[in-house]
PDB file of C-alpha atoms and ligand atoms in Angstrom:
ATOM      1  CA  UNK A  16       2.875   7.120 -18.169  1.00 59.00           C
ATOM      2  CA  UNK A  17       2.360   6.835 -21.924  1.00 57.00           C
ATOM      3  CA  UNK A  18      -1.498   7.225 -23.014  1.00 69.00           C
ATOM      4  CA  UNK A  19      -3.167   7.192 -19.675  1.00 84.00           C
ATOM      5  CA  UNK A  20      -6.236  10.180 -19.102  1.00 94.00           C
ATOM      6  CA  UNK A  21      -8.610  10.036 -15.842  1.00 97.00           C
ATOM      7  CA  UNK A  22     -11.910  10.045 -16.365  1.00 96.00           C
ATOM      8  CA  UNK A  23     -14.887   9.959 -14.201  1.00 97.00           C
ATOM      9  CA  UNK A  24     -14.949   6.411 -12.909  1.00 98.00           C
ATOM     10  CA  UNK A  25     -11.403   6.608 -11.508  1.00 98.00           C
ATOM     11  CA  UNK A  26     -10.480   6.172  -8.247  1.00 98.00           C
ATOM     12  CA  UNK A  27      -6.879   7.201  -7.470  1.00 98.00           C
ATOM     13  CA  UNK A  28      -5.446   4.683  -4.521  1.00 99.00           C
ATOM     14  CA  UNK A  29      -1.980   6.345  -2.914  1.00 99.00           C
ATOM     15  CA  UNK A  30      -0.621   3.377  -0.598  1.00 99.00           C
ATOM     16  CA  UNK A  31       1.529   4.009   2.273  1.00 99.00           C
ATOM     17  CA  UNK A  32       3.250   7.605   1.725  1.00 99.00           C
ATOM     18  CA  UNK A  33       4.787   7.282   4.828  1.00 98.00           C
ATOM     19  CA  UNK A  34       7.699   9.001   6.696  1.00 99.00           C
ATOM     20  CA  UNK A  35       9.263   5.377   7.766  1.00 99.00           C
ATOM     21  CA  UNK A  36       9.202   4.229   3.983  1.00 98.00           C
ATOM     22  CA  UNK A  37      10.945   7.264   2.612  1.00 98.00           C
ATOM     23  CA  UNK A  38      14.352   8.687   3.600  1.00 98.00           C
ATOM     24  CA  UNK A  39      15.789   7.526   6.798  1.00 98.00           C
ATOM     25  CA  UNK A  40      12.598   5.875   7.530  1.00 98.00           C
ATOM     26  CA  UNK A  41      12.774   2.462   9.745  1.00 98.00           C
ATOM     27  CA  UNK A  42      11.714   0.643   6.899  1.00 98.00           C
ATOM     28  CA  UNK A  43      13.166   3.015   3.947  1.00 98.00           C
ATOM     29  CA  UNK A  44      12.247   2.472   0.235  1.00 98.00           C
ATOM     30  CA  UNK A  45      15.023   2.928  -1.933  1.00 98.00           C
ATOM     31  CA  UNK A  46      14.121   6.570  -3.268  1.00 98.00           C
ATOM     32  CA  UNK A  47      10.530   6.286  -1.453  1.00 98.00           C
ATOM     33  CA  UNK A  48      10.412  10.205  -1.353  1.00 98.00           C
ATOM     34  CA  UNK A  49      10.685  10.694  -5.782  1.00 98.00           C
ATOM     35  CA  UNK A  50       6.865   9.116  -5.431  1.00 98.00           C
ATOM     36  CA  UNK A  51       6.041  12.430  -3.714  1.00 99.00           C
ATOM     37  CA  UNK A  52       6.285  14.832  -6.465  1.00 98.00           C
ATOM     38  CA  UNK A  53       4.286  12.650  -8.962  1.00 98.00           C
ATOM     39  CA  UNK A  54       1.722  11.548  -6.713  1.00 98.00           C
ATOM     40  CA  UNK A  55       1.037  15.382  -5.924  1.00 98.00           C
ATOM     41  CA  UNK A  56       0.129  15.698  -9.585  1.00 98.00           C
ATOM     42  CA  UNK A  57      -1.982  12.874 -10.150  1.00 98.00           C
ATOM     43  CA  UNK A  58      -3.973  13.454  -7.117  1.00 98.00           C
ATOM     44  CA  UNK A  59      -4.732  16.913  -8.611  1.00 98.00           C
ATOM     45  CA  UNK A  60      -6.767  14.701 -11.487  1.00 97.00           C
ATOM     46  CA  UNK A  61      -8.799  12.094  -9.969  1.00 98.00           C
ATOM     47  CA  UNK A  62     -12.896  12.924  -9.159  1.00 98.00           C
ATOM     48  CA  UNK A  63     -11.620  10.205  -6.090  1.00 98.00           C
ATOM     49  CA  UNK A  64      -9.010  10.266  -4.136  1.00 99.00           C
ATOM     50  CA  UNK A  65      -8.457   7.278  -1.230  1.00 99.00           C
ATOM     51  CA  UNK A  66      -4.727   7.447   1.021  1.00 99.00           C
ATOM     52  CA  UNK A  67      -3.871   4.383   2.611  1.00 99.00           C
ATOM     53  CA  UNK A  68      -1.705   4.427   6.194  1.00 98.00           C
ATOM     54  CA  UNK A  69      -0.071   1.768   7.294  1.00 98.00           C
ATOM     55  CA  UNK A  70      -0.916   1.401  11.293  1.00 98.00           C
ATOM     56  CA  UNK A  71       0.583  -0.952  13.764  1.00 98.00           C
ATOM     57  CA  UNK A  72       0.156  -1.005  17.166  1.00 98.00           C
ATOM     58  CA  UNK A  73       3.655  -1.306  18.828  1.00 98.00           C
ATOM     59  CA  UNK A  74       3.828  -4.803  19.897  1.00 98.00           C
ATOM     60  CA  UNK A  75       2.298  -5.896  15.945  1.00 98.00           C
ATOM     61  CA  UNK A  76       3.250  -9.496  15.334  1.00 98.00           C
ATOM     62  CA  UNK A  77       4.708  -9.175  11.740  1.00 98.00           C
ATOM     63  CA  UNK A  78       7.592  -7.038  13.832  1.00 98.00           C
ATOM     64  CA  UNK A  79      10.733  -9.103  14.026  1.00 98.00           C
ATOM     65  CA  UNK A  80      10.994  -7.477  17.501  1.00 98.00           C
ATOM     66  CA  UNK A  81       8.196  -9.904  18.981  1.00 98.00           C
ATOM     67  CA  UNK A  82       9.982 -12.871  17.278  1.00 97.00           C
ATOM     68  CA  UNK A  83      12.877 -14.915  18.786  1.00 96.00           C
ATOM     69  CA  UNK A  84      13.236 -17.687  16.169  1.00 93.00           C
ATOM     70  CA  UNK A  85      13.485 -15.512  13.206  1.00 96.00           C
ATOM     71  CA  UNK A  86      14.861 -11.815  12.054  1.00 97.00           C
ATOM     72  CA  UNK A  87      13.658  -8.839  10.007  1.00 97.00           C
ATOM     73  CA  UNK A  88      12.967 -10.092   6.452  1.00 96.00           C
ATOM     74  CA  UNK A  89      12.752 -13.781   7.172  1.00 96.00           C
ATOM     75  CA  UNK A  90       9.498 -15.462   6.425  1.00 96.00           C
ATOM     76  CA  UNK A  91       7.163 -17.192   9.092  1.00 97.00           C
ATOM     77  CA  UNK A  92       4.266 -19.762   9.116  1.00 96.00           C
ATOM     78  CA  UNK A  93       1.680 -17.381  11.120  1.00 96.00           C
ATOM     79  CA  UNK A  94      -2.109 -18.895  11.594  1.00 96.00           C
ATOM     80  CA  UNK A  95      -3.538 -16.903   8.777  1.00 96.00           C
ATOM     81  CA  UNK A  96      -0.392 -17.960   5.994  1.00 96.00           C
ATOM     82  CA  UNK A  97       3.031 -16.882   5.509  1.00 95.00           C
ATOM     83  CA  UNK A  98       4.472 -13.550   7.067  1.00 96.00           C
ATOM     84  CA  UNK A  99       7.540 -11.628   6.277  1.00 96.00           C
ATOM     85  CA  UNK A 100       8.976  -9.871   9.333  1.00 98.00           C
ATOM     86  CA  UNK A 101       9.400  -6.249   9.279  1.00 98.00           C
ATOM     87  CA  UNK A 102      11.511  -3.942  11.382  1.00 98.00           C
ATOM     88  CA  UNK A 103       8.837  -2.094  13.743  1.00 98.00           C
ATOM     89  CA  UNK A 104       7.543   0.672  11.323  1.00 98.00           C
ATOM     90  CA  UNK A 105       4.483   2.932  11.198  1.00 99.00           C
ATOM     91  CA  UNK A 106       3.827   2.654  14.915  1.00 98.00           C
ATOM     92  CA  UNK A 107       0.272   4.147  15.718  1.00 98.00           C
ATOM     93  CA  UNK A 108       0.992   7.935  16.378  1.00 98.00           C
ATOM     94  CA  UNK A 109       4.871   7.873  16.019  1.00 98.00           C
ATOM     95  CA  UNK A 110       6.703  10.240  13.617  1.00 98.00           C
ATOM     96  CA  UNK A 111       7.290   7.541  11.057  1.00 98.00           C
ATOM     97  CA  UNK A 112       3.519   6.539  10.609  1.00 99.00           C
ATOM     98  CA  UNK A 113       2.951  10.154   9.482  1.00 98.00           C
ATOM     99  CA  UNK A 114       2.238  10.937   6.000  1.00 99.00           C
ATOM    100  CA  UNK A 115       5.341  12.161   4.029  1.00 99.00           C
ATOM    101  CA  UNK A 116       5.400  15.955   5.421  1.00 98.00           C
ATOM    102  CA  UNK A 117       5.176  17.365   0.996  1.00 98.00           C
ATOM    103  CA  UNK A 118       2.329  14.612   0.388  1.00 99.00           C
ATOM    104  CA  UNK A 119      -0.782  17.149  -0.479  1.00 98.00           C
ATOM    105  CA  UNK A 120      -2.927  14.899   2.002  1.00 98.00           C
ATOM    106  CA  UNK A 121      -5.802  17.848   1.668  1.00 98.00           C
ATOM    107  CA  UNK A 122      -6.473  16.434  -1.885  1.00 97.00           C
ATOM    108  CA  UNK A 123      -8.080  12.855   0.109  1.00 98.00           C
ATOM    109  CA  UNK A 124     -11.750  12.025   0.044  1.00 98.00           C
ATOM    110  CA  UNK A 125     -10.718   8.995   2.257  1.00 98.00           C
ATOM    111  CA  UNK A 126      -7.846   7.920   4.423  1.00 98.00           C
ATOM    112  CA  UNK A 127      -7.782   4.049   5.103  1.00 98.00           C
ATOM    113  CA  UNK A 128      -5.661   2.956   8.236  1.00 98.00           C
ATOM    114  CA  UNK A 129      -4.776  -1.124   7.926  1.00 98.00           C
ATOM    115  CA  UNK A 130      -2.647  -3.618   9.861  1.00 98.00           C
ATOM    116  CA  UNK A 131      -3.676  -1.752  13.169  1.00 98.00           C
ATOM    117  CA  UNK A 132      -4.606  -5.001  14.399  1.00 98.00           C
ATOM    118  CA  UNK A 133      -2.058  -7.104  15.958  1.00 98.00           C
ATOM    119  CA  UNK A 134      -2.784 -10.466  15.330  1.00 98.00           C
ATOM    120  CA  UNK A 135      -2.661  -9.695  11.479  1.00 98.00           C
ATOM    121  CA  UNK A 136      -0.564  -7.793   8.586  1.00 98.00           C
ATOM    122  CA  UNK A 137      -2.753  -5.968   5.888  1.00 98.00           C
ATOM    123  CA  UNK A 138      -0.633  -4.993   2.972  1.00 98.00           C
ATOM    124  CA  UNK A 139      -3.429  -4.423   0.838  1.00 98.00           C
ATOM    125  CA  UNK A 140      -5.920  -1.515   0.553  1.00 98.00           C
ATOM    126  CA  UNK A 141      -8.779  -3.890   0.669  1.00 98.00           C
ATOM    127  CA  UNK A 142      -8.086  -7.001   2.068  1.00 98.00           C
ATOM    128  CA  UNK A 143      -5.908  -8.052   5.157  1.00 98.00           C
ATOM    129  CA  UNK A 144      -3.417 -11.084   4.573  1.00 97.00           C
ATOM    130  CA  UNK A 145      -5.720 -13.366   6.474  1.00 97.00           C
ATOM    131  CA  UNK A 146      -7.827 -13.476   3.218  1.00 96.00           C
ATOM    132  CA  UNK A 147     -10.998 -12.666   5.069  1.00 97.00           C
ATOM    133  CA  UNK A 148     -11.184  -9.564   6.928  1.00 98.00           C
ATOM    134  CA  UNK A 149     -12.482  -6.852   4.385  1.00 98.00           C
ATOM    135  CA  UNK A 150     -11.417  -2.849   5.148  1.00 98.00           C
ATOM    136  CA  UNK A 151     -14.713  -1.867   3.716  1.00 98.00           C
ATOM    137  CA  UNK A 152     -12.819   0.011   0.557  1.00 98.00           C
ATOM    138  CA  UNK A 153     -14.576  -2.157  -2.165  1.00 98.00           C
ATOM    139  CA  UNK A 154     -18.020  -0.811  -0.848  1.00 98.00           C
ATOM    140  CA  UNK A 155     -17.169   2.776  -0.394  1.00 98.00           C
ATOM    141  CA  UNK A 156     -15.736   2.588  -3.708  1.00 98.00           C
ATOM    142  CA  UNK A 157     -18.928   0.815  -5.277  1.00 98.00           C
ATOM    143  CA  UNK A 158     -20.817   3.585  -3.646  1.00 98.00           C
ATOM    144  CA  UNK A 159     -19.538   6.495  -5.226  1.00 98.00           C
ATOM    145  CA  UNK A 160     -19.956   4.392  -9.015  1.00 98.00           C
ATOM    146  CA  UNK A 161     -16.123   3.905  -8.953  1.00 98.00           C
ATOM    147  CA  UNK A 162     -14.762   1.581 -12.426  1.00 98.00           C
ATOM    148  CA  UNK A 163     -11.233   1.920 -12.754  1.00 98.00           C
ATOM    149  CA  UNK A 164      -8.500   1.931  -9.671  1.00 99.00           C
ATOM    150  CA  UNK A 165      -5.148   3.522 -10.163  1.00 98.00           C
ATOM    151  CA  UNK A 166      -2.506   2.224  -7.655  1.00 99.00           C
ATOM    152  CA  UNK A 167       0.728   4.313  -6.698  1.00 99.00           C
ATOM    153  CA  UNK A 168       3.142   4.982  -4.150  1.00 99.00           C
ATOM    154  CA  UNK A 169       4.851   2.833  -1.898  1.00 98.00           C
ATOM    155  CA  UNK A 170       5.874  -0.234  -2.004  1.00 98.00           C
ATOM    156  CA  UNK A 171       5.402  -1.702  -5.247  1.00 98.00           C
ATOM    157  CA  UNK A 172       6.794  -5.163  -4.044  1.00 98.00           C
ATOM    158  CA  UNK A 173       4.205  -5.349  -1.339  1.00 98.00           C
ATOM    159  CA  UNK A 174       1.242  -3.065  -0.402  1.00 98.00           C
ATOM    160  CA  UNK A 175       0.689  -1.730  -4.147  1.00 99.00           C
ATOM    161  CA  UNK A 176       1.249  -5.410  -5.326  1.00 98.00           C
ATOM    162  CA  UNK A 177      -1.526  -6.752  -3.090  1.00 98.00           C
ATOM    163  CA  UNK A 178      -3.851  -3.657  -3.344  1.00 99.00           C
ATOM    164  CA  UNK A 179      -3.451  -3.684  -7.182  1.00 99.00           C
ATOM    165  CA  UNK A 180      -4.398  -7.656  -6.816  1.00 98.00           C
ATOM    166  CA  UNK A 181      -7.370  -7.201  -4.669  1.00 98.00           C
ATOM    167  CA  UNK A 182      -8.709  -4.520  -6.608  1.00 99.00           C
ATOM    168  CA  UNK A 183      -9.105  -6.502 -10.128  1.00 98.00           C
ATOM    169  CA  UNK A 184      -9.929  -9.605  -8.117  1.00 98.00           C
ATOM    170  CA  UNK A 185     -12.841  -7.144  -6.974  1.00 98.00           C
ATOM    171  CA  UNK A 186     -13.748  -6.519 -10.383  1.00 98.00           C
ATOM    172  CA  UNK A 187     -12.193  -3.313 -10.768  1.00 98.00           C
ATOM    173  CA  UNK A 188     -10.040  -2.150 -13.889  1.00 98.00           C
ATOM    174  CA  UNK A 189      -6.533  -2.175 -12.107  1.00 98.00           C
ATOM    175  CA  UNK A 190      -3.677   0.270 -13.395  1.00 98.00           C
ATOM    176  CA  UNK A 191      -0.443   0.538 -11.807  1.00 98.00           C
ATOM    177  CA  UNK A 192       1.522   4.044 -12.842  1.00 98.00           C
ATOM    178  CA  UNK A 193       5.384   2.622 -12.123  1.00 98.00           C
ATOM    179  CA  UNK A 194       6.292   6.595 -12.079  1.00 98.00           C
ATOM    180  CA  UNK A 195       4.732   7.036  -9.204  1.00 98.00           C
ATOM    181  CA  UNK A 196       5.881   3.669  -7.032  1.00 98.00           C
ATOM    182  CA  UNK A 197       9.055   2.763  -5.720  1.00 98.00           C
ATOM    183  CA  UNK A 198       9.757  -0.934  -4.457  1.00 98.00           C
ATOM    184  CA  UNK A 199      11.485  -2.726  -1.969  1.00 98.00           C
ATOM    185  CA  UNK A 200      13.375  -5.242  -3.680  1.00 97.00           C
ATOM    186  CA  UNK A 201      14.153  -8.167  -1.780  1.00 95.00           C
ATOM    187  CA  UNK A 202      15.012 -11.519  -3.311  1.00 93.00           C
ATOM    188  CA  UNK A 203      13.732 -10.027  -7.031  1.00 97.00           C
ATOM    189  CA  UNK A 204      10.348  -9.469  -4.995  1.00 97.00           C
ATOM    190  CA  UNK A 205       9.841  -6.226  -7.476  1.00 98.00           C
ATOM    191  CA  UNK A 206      10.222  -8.272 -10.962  1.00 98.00           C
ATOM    192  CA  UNK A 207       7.753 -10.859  -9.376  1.00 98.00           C
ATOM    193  CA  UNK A 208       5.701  -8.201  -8.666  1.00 98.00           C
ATOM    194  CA  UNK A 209       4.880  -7.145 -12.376  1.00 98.00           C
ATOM    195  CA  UNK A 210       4.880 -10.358 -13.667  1.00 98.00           C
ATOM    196  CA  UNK A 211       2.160 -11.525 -11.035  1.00 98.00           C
ATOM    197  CA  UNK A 212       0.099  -8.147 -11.036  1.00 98.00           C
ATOM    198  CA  UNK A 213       0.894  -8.609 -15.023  1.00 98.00           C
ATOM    199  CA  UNK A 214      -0.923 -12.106 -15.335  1.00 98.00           C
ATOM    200  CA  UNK A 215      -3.983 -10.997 -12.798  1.00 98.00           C
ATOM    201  CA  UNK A 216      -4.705  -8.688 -15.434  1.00 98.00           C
ATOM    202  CA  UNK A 217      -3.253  -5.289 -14.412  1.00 98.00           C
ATOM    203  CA  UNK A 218      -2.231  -3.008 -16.227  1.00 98.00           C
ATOM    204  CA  UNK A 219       1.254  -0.943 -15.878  1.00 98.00           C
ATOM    205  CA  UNK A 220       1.972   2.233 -17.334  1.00 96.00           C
TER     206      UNK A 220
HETATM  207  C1  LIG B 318       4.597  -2.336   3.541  1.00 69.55           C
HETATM  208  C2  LIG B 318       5.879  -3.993   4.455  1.00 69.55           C
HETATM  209  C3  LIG B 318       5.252  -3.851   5.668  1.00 69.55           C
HETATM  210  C4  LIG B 318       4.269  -1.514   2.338  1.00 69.55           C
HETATM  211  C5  LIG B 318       3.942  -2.177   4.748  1.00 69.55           C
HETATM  212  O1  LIG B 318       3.699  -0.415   2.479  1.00 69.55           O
HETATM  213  O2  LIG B 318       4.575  -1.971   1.218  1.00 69.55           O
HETATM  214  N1  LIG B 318       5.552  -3.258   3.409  1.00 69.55           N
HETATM  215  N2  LIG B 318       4.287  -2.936   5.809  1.00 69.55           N
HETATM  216 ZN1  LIG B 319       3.481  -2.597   7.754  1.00 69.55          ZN
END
């Protein structure tokens, strides 16, 4: 995190700090809980702080578990554009869709709950993967005069990737801190990751 100081435009976005993406979690980020510690300090900093919570219902179609033709981690055609399936994770109310228990959730001006409907996935903060359907985070942002969005936690292959994407494609200075994120990693998904959120225009620090 060489060279990077808040100041009062920034908006700090924490993605998916969830018990089923850190240890022993259904879908478990290699070393998901090390974003804990850092993210604890940065929230401290930022005049805005927005927590995003993954939120399926139980049945949610990008669950392998409501597929027959394909398993977890294969990629479908759905209506909307192609889905990878997921083991079920962050069920609505379950132990695993829980924040991490040491995440210092007080510190959140906003809590943003996505993918809760079942027809389609929502990796990103502000956008779900149908393209269309908005959250509402780019005008509550707006509102408050935010500039600059800094994206950590987890994953960095996925929901970071995509929330760090929509946010410059809102017009938003985007800034990944890579101390603070920990990534999947399937298929080199985390090395395509940079250099796509590299050549939207994002920075990484
Ligand atoms: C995520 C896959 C499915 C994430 C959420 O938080 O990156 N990945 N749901
Ligand atoms: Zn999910």
């Amino acid at each position: 995190m060489t060279g990077f100081t808040v100041s009062s435009g920034d908006a700090l976005l924490v993605i998916d700090v969830q018990n089923d993406f850190c240890r022993s979690g259904a879908l478990e980020v290699p070393d998901g809980d090390a974003v804990v510690a850092p993210v604890n300090e940065l929230m401290r900093q930022f005049p805005v702080v927005v927590l995003t919570q993954d939120w399926h219902p139980a049945a949610h179609t990008s669950f392998a578990s409501q597929h027959t033709e394909a398993g977890p981690f294969d990629t479908i055609n759905m209506p909307y554009g192609e889905q990878t399936l997921w083991p079920d994770h962050c069920i609505q109310g379950t132990h695993g869709s829980r924040f991490h228990p040491d995440l210092a959730s007080d510190h959140a001006h906003l809590i943003v709950r996505k993918g809760f409907r079942a027809e389609v996935d929502s990796y990103s903060a502000f956008v779900e993967n149908d393209k269309v359907t908005s959250t509402g985070l780019d005008h509550w942002l707006r509102g408050l005069g935010v500039k600059r969005v800094v994206c950590c936690g987890l994953a960095l292959d996925f929901c970071v990737r995509f929330s760090a994407e929509d946010a410059r494609s809102h017009g938003f200075d985007t800034v990944v801190l890579e101390h603070a994120c920990r990534g999947i990693d399937m298929q080199g998904s985390v090395a395509a990751a940079r250099d796509s959120m590299l050549s939207a225009g994002i920075t990484l620090s």
